[in-house]
Coordinates of C-alpha atoms in Angstrom, one line a residue:
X6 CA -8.2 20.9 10.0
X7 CA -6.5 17.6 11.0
X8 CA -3.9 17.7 13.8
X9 CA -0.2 17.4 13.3
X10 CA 0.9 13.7 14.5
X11 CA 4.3 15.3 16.0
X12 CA 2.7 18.3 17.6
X13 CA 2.9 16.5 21.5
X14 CA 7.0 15.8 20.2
X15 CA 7.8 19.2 19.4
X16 CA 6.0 20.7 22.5
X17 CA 8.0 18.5 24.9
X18 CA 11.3 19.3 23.1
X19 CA 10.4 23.3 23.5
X20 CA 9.4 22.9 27.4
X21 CA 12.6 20.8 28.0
X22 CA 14.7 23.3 26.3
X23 CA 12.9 26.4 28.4
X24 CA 13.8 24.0 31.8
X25 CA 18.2 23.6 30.7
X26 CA 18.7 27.2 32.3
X27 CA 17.1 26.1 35.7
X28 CA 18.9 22.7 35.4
X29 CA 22.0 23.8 36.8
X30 CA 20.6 25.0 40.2
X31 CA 18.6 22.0 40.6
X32 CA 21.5 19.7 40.5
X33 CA 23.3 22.2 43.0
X34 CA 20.3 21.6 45.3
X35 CA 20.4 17.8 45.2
X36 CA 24.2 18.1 45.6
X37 CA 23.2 20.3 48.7
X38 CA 21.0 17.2 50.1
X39 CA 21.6 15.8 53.3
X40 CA 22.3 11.9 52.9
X41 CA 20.3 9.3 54.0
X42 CA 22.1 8.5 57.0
X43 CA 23.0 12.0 58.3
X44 CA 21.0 14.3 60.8
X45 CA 17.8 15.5 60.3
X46 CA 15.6 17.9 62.7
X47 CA 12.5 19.0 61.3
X48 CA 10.4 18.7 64.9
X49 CA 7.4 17.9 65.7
X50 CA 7.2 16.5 62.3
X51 CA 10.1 14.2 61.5
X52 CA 13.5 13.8 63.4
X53 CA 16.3 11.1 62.1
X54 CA 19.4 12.1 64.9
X55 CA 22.7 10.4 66.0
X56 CA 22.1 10.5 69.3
X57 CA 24.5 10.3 72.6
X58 CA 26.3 6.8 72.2
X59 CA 26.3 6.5 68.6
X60 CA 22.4 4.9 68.8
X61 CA 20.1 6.1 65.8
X62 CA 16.7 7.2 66.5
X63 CA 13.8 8.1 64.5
X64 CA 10.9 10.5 65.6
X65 CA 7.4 11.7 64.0
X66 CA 4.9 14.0 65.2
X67 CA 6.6 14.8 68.8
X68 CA 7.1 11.8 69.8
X69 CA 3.8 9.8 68.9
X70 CA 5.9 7.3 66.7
X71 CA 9.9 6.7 67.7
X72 CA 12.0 3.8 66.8
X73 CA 15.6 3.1 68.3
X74 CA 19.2 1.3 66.9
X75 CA 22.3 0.7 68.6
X76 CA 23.9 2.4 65.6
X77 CA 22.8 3.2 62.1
X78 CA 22.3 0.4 60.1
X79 CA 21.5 -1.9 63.3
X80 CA 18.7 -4.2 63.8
X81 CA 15.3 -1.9 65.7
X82 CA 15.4 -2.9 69.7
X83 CA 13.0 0.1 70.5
X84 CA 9.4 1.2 68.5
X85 CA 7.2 3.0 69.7
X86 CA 3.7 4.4 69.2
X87 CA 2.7 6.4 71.9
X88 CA 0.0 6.3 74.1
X89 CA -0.7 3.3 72.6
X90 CA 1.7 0.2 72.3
X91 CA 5.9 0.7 72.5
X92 CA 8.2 -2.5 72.5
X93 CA 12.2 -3.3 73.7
X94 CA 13.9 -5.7 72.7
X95 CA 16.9 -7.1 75.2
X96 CA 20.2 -9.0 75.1
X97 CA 22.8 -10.4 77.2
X98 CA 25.4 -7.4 75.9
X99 CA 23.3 -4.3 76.3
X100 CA 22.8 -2.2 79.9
X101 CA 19.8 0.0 78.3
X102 CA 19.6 3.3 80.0
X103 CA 16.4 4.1 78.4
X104 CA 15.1 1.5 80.2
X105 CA 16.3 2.1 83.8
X106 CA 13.2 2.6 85.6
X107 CA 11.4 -0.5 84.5
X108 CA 12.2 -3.5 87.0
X109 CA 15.4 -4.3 86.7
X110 CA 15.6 -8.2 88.3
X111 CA 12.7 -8.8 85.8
X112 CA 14.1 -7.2 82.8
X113 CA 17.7 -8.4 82.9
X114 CA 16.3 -12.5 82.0
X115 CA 13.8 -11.1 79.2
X116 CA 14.3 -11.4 75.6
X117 CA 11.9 -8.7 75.1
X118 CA 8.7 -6.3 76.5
X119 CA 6.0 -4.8 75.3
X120 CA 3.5 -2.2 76.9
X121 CA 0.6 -1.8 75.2
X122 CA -2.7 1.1 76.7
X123 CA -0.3 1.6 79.9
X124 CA -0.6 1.0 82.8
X125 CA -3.0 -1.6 81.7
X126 CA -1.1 -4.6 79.0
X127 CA 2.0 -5.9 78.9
X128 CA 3.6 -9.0 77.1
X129 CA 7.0 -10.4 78.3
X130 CA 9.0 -13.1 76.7
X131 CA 11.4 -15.1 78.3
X132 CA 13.8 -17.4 76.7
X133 CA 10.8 -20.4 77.5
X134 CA 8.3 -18.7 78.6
X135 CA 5.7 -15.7 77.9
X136 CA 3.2 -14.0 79.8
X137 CA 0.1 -11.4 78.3
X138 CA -1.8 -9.8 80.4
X139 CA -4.4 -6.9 80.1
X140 CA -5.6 -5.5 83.0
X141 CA -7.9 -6.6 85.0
X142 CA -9.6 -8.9 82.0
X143 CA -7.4 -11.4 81.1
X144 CA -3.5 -13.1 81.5
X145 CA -2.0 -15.5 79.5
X146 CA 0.7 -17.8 80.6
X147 CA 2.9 -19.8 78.7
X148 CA 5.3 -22.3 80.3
X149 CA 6.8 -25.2 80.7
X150 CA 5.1 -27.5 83.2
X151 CA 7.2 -29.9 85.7
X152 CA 7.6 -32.3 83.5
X153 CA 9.3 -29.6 81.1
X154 CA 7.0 -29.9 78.4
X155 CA 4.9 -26.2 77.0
X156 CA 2.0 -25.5 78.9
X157 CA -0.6 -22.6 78.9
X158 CA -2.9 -20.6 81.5
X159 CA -5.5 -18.3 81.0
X160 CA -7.2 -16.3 83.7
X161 CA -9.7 -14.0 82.9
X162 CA -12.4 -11.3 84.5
X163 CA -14.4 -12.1 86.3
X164 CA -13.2 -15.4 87.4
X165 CA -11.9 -17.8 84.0
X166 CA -9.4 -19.9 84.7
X167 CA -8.3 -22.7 82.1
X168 CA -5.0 -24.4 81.4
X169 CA -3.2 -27.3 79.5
X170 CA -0.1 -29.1 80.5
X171 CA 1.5 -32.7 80.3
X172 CA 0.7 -33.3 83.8
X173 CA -2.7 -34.7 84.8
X174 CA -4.2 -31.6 86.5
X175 CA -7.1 -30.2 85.9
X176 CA -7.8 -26.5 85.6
X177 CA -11.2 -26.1 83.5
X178 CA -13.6 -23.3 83.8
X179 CA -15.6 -21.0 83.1
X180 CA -16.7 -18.8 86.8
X181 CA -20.1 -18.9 87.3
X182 CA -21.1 -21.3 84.7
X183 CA -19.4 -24.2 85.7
X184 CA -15.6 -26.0 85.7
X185 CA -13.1 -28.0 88.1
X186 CA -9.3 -26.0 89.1
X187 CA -7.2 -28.2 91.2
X188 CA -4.8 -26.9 93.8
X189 CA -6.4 -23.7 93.4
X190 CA -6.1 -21.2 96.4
X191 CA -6.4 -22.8 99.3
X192 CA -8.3 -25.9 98.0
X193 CA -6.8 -29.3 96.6
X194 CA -9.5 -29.4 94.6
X195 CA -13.2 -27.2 93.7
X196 CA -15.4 -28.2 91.1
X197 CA -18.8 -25.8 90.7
X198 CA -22.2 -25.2 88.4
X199 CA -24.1 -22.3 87.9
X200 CA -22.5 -21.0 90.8
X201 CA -24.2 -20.2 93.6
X202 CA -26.5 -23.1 92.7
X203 CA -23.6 -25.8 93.6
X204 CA -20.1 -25.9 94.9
X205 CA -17.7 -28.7 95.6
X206 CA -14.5 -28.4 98.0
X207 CA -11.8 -30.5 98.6
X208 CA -9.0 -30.0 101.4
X209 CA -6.6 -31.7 103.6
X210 CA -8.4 -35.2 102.8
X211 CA -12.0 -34.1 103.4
X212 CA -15.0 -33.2 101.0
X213 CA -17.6 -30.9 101.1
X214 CA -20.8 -29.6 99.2
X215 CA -22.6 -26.5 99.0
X216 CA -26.4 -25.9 97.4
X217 CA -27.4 -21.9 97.1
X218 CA -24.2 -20.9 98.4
X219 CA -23.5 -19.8 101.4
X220 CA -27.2 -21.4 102.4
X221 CA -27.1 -25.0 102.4
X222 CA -23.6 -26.7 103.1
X223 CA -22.1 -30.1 104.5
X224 CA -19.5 -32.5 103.9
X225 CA -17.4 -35.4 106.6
X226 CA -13.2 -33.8 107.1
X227 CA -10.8 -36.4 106.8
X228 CA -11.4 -37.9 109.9
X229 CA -15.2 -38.4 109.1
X230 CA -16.4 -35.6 111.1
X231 CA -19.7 -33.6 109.9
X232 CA -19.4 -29.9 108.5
X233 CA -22.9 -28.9 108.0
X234 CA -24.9 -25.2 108.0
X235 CA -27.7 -24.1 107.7
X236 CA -26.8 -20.5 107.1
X237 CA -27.6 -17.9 108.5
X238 CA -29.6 -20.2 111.2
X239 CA -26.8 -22.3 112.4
X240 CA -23.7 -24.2 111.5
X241 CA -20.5 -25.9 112.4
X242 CA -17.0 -26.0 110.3
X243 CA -14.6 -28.9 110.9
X244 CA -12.0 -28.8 108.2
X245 CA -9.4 -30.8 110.5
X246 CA -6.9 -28.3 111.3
X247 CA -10.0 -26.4 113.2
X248 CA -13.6 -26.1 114.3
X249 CA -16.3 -23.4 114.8
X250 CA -19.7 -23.4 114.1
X251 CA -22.5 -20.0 114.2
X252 CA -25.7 -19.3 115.7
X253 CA -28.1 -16.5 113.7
X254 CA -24.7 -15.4 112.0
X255 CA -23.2 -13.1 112.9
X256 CA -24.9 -12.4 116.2
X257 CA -23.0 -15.9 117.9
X258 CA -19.6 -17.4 116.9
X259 CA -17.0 -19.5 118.2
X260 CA -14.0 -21.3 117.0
X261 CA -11.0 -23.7 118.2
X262 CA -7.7 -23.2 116.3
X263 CA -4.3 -25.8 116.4
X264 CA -6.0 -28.6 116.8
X265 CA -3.0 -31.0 115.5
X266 CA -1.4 -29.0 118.8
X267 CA -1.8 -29.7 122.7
X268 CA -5.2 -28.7 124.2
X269 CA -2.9 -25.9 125.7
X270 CA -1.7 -24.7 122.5
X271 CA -4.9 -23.9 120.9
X272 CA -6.2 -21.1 120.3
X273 CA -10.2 -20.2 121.6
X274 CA -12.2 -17.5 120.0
X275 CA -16.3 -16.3 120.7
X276 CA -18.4 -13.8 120.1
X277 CA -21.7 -11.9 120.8
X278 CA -21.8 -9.6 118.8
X279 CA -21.2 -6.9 118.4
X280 CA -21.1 -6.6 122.1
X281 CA -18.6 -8.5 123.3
X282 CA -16.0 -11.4 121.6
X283 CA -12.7 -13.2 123.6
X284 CA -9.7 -14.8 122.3
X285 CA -7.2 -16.9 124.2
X286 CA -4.0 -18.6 123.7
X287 CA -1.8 -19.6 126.3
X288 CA -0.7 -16.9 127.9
X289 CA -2.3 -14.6 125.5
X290 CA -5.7 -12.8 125.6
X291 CA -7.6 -10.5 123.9
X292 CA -11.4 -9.0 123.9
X293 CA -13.1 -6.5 122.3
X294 CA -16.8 -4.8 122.8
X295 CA -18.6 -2.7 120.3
X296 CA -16.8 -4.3 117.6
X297 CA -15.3 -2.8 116.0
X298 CA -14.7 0.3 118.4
X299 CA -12.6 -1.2 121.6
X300 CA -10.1 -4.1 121.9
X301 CA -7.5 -4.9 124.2
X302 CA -5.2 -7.8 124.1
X303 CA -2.1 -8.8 125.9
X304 CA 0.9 -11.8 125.9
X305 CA 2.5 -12.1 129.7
X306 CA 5.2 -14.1 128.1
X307 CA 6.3 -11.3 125.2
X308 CA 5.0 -8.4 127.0
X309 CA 2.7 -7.5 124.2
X310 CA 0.2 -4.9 125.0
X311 CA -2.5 -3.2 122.5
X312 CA -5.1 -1.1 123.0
X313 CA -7.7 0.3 120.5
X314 CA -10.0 2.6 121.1
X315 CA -12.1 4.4 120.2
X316 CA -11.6 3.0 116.7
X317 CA -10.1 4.5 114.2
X318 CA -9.1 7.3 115.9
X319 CA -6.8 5.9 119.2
X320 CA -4.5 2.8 119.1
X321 CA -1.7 2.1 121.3
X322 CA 0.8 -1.2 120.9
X323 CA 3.6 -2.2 122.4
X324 CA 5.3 -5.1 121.3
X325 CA 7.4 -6.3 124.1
X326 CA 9.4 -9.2 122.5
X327 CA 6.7 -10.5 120.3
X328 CA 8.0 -9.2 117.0
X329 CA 4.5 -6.8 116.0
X330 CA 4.4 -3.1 115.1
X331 CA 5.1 -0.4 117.9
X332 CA 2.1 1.6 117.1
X333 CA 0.7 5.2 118.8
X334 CA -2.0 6.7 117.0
X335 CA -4.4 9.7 117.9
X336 CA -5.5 9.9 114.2
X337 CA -5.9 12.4 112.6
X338 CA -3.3 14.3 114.5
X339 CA -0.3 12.1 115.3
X340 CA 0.8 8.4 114.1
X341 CA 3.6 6.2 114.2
X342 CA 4.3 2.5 113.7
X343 CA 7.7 1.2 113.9
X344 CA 7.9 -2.1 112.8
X345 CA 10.8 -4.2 110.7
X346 CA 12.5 -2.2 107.7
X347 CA 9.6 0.6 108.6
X348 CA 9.2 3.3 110.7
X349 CA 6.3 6.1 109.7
X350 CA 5.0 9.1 110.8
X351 CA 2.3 10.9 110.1
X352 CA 1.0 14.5 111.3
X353 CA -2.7 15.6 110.6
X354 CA -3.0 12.6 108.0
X355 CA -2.4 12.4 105.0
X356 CA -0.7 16.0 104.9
X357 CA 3.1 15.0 106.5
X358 CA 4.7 11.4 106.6
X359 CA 8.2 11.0 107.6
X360 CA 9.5 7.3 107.0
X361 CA 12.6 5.4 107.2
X362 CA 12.8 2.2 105.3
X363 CA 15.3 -0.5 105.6
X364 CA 16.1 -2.8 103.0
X365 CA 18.7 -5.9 103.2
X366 CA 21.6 -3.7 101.0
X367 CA 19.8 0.0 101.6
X368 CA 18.0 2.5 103.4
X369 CA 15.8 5.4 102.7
X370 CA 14.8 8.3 104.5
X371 CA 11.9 10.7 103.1
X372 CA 8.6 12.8 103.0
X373 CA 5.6 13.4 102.0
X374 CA 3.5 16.9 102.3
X375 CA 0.3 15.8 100.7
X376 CA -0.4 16.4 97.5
X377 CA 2.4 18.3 96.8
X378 CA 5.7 16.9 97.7
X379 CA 7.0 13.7 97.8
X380 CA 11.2 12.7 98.4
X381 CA 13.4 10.2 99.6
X382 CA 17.0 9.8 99.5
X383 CA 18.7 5.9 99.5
X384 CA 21.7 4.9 100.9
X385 CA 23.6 1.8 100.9
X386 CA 25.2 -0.4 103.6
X387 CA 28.0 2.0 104.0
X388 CA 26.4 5.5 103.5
X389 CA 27.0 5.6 100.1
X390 CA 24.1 7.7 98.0
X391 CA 22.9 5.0 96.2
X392 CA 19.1 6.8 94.8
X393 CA 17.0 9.6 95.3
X394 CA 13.5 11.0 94.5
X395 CA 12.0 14.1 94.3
X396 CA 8.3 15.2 92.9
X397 CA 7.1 18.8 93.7
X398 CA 4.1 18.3 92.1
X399 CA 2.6 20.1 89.3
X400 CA 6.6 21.8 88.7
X401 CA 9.0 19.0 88.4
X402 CA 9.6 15.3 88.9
X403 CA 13.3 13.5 89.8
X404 CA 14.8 10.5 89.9
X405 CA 18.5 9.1 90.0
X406 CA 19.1 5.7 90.8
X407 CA 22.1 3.9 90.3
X408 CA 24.2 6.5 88.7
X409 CA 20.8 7.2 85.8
X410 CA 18.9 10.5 86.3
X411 CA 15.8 12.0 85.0
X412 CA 14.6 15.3 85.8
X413 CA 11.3 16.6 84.2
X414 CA 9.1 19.9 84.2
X415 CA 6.2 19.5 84.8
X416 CA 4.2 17.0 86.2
X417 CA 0.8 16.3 86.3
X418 CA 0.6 12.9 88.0
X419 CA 1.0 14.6 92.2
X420 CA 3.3 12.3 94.3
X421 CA 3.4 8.8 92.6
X422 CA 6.1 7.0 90.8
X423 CA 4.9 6.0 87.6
X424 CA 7.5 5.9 85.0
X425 CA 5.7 3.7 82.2
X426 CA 2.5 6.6 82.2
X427 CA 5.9 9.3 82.2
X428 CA 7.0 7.6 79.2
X429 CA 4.2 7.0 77.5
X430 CA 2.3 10.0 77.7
X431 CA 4.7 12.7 79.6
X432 CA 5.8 13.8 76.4
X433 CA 2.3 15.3 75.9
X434 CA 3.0 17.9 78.7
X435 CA 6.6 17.7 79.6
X436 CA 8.0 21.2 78.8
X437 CA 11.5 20.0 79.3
X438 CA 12.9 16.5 79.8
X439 CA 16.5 15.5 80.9
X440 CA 17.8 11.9 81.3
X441 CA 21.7 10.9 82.2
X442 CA 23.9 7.9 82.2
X443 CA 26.6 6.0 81.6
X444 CA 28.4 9.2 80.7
X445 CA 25.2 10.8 78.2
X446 CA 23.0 13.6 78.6
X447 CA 19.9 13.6 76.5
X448 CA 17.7 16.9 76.5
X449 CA 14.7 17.9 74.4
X450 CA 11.5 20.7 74.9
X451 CA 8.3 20.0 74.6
X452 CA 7.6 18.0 71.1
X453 CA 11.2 17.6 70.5
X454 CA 11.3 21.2 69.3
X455 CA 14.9 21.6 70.5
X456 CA 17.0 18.7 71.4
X457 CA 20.7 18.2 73.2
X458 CA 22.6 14.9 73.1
X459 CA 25.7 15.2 74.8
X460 CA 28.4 11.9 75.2
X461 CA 32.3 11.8 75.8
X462 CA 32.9 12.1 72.1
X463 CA 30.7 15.3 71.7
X464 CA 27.6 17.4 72.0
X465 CA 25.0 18.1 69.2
X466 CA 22.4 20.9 69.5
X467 CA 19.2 21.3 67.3
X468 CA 16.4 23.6 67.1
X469 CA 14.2 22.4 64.6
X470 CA 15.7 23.6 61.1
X471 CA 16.3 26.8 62.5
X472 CA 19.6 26.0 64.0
X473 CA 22.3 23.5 65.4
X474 CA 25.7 23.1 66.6
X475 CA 27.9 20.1 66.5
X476 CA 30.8 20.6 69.1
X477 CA 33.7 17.9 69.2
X478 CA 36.9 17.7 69.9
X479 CA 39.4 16.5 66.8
X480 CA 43.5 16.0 68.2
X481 CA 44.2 18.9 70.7
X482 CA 41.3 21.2 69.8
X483 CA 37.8 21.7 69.6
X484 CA 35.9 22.0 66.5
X485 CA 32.4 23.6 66.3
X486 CA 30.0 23.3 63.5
X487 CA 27.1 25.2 62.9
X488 CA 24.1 25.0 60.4
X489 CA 21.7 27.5 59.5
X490 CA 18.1 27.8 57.6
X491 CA 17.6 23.9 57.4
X492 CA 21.2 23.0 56.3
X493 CA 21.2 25.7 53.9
X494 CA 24.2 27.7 55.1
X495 CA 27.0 25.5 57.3
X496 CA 30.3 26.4 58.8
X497 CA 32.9 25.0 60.5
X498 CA 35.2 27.2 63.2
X499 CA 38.4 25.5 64.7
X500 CA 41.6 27.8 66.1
X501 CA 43.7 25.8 63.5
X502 CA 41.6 26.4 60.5
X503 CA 39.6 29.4 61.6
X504 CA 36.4 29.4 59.6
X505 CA 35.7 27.6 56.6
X506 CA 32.1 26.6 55.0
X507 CA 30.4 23.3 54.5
X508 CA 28.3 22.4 51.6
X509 CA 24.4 23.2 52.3
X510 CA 22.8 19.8 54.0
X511 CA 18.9 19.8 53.0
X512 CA 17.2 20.0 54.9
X513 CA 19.5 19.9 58.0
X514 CA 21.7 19.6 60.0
X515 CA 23.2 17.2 58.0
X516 CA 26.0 15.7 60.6
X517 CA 27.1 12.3 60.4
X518 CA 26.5 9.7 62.3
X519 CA 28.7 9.6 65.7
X520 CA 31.2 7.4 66.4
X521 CA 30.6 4.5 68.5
X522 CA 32.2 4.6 72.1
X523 CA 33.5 1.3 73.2
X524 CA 31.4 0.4 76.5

């Protein structure tokens, strides 16, 4: 029997009619909607909070993907994707307190950073200038040169080195293969191919060449004098400001130093060795025997005195008026060298260190009890508590540093500062996390499961749909708010209005965005 051509009509209009009696409590659940812009804590799998200070964040998967706004609606200036890439963006108006452990003389000039496989990459922008690095294979460089005009620099492992500028310098190649850098290290100029088959140097005015490196070598300094080996047979260096020269290197060496100074002024240096080696300078000498196992060396003027041996393990300096380290050693018992801005101690090395460290607007004062604990206080000028650190490592990590804080249980990294590998992969094992400033308080547990954001205005609570509490203070009272079952059931409790109930929020808390504080 043929089909009836309205038969799909009429059995739409019967299932529509069955749905009118659910119709009603399906509009009273969208009504019961949180909106778009109001809290929302479902941990570890999506979070969308007002946070301390008015900013907006969102958060998936326990932190793995965040983003950041100075307020809702604002412009991004933090993402994230944790381990592997998170970016800030700066300006002239904002004092970032997420970003208060990063280096602060460096940051306060950039437009922007970005940390990519930490510790390893990072790319900074400057207002004229960027810089890319990934560690230890390659860094990019772009600036202007002196002429003012854009330039670029790229080093790269093991040894590349090529750059372009206005100026005429050259700074082509490609380490061993071949290339020419000027001004590079110590040279003015060095030009090589296929290193070690042939290198080129060029310094203070004289030239030299080497074949097989370090075998064959010779070149005329810039007074015309020869600089030849024959290595490791013999040889003599004259590069102008000094001469030496070897025989069956390393058994016989010898040098004169400050030759551009009176024959008195020079310093003299020989060796057999390893048996025996002097140096001499004026009124200072030194020698050593068994190198490197005993040395001695003294200054009548300064009073200087060292004496080492047997090496490693004694070493006794005194520095008269000379300026060096005040060193006593009897390693691995007992250590201490006092020098400027430093003075350490250590007792059966590397278990305790005491040090004091002077800066030019600070000091510090800590310890170390290897590999567990590791803590210094910092003080200014006038005894002011300017910083402190604390890591009792695997527990808990702290740091508070110009009026910031961040406290953290636990830690897994024993007795180093590392706050880029804390943020980007703490929140992996950080049970609890707590940072401060500029009057906030952020909390959270591990994955963001429960969260506290606390500012002057008010303090918000969550517990992943479960719970939360809004607490604030509205004219002379304080007004708590409290939602239930993913925003399903909401109240408000004041002592002026006792308890009244807010509409449901799906799927919760549903609380508005926070007023921004004037800073």
């Amino acid at each position: 029997m043929a089909a009836r051509p309205h038969a799909p009509l009429v059995s739409a209009a019967l299932g529509l009619h069955s749905a009118l009696p659910a119709l009603p409590a399906l509009l009273a659940l969208a009504a019961g909607c949180a909106a778009p812009s109001d809290d929302v804590h479902l941990a570890p799998l999506f979070s969308h909070l007002s946070t301390a200070g008015a900013e907006d964040e969102h958060e998936a998967l326990g932190g793995v993907l965040r983003t950041r706004r100075d307020e809702r609606g604002g412009d991004v200036r933090e993402w994230e994707v944790h381990p592997l890439v998170c970016h800030d963006e700066y300006d002239d108006e904002r004092d970032d307190e997420h970003d208060d452990e990063h280096d602060q003389g460096a940051r306060m000039e950039e437009s922007s950073f970005t940390r990519f496989l930490v510790p390893l990459g990072t790319h900074r922008e400057w207002p004229d200038r960027t810089q890319t690095q990934l560690l230890p294979l390659v860094r990019i460089d772009r600036e202007p040169d002196e002429n003012g005009a854009q330039g670029w620099r790229l080093t790269a492992w093991p040894l590349t080195l090529w750059a372009e500028d206005s100026t005429e310098r050259l700074q082509q190649g490609v380490f061993p293969f071949a290339g020419a850098w000027e001004n590079f290290a110590t040279y003015d100029r060095l030009a090589f191919f296929m290193f070690p088959l042939y290198l080129r140097t060029e310094r203070d005015g004289g030239t030299y060449h080497h074949l097989l490196w370090p075998i064959f070598g010779w070149g005329h300094n810039r007074r015309g004098e020869l600089d030849a080996h024959l290595w490791p047979l013999a040889g003599v260096s004259r590069p102008g400001h000094s001469e030496g020269g070897f025989l069956a290197w390393p058994l016989v060496t010898w040098s004169r130093e400050g030759l551009e100074r009176p024959r008195a002024g020079q310093a003299t240096t020989w060796m057999f060795w390893p048996f025996y080696g002097e140096r001499r300078q004026q009124t200072y000498s030194a020698w050593n025997a068994l190198w490197p196992f005993f040395g001695y060396a003294e200054d009548e003027r300064s009073g200087f005195v060292s004496w080492a041996g047997p090496w490693p393990f004694v070493k006794v300096q005194r520095p008269g008026t000379s300026g060096e380290a005040r060193i006593s050693r009897a390693w691995p018992f007992y250590s201490r060298v006092e020098t400027d801005g430093l003075d350490s101690r250590w007792y059966l090395w590397p278990i305790f260190n005491q040090r004091h460290e002077t800066y030019a607007s600070s000091e510090r004062h800590g310890e170390v009890v290897f590999p567990f604990w590791d803590h210094f206080v910092e003080d200014d000028r006038a005894g002011k508590r300017v910083g402190s650190w604390s890591k009792l490592w695997p527990l808990y990590q702290y740091r508070e540093q110009d009026g910031r804080s961040r406290f953290a249980f636990p830690t897994l990294i024993p007795l180093l500062h590392v706050p880029d590998v804390d943020e980007h992969y703490g929140w992996l094992w950080e049970l609890y996390r707590s940072e401060s400033g500029a009057g906030r308080v952020r909390e959270r547990a591990w994955l963001g499961l429960w969260r506290r954001e606390r500012d002057g205005g008010e303090v918000r609570e969550y517990a992943s749909g479960l719970w939360s509490r809004r607490t604030y203070r509205r004219a002379d009272e304080m007004v708590r708010e409290t939602s239930l079952l993913f925003g399903l059931l909401r109240w408000r409790a004041s002592r002026s209005l006792g308890l009244e109930f807010l509409a449901p929020a799906f799927p919760g808390p549903g609380w508005p965005a926070r007023e921004r504080e004037e800073r």
